[in-house]
mmCIF file of C-alpha atoms in Angstrom:
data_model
loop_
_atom_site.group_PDB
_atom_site.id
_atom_site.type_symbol
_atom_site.label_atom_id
_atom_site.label_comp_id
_atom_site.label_asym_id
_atom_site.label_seq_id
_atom_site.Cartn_x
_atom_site.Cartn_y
_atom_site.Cartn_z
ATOM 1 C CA UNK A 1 94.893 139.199 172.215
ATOM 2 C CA UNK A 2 91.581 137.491 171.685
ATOM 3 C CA UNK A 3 92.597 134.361 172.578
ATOM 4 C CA UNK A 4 93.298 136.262 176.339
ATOM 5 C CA UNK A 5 89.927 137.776 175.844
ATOM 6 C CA UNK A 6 88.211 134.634 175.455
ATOM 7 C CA UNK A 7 90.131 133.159 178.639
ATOM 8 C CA UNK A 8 89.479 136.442 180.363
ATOM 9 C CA UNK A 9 85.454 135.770 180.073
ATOM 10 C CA UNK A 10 85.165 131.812 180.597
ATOM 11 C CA UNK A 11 87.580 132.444 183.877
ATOM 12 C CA UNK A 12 84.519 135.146 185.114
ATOM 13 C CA UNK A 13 81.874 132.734 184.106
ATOM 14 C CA UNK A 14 83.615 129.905 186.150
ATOM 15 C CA UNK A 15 84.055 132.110 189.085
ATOM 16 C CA UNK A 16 79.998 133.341 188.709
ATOM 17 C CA UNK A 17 78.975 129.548 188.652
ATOM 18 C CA UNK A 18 81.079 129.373 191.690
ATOM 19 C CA UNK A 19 79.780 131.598 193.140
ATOM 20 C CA UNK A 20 76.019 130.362 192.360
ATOM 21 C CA UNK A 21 76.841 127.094 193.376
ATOM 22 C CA UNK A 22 78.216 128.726 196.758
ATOM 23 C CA UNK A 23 74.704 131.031 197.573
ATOM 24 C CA UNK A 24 72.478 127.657 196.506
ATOM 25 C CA UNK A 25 74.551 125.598 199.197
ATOM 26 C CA UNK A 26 73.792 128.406 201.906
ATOM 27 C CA UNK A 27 70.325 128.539 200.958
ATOM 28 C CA UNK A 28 69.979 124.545 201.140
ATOM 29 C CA UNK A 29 71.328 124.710 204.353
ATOM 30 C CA UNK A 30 68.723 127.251 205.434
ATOM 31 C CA UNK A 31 71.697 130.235 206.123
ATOM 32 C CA UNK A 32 69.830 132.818 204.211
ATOM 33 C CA UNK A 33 71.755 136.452 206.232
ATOM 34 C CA UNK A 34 75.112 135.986 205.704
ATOM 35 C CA UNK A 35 76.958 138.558 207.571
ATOM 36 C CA UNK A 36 79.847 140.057 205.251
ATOM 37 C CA UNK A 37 82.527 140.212 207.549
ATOM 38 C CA UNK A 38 86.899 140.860 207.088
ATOM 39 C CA UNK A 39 87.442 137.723 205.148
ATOM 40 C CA UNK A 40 84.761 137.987 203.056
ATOM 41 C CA UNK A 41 85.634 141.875 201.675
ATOM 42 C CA UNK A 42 89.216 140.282 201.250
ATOM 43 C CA UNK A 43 88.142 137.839 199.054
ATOM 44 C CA UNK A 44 85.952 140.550 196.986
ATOM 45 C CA UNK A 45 89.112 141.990 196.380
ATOM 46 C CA UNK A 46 91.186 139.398 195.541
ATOM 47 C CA UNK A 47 88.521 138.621 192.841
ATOM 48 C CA UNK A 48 88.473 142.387 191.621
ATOM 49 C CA UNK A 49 92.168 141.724 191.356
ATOM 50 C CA UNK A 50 91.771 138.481 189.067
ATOM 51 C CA UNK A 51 89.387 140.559 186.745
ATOM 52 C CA UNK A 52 91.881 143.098 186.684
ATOM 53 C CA UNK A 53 94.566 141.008 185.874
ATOM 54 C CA UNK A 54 92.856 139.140 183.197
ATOM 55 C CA UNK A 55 91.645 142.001 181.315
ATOM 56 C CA UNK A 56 95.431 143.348 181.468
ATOM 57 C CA UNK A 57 96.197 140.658 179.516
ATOM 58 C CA UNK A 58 98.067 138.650 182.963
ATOM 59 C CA UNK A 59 96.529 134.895 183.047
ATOM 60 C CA UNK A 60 98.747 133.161 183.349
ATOM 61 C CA UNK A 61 99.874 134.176 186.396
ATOM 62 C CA UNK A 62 95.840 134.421 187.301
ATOM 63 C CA UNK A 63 95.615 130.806 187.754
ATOM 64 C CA UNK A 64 97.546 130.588 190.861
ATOM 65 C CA UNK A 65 95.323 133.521 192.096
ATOM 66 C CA UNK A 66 92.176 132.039 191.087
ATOM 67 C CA UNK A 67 93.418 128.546 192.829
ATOM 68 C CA UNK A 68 94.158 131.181 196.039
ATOM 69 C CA UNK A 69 90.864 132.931 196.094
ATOM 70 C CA UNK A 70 89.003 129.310 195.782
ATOM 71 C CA UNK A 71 90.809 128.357 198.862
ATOM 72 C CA UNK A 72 90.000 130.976 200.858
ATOM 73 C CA UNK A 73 86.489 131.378 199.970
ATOM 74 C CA UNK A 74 85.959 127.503 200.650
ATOM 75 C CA UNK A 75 87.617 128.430 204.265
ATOM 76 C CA UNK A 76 85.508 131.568 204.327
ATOM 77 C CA UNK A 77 82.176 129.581 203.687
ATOM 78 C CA UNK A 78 83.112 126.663 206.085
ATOM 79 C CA UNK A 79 83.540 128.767 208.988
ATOM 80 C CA UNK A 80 87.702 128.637 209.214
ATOM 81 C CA UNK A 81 89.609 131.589 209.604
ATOM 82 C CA UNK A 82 93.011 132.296 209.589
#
């Protein structure tokens, strides 16, 4: 159990220096409103549901999710939809 409590916290403190690393790429490239739209709330959620899962003891199966929700957010950011 702590072992999946330790993965649980370094899996949110990858996706938070993500998501740093993200906002300090906008703000180099001078995009400082960025409009929350459809895709974005989607992949809000499908973060929520990572957390979730990790802290109901589920990571292994998180990976693939986290691998999904990198994807889209990349997409998201780089102005592709689907």
């Amino acid at each position: 159990m702590e072992a999946i409590k330790k993965q649980a916290i370094k899996l949110r403190e990858q996706v938070a220096k993500q998501q740093q690393a993200v906002l300090k790429h906008l703000l180099h490239l001078g995009i400082e409103n960025v409009a929350v739209d459809e895709s974005e709330i989607e992949c809000h959620q499908q973060l929520q549901n990572l957390y979730n899962s990790t802290r109901a003891a589920k990571a292994p199966s998180s990976f693939s999710l986290i691998e999904k929700v990198g994807r889209r957010l990349l997409q998201v950011w780089s102005g592709e939809s689907k």
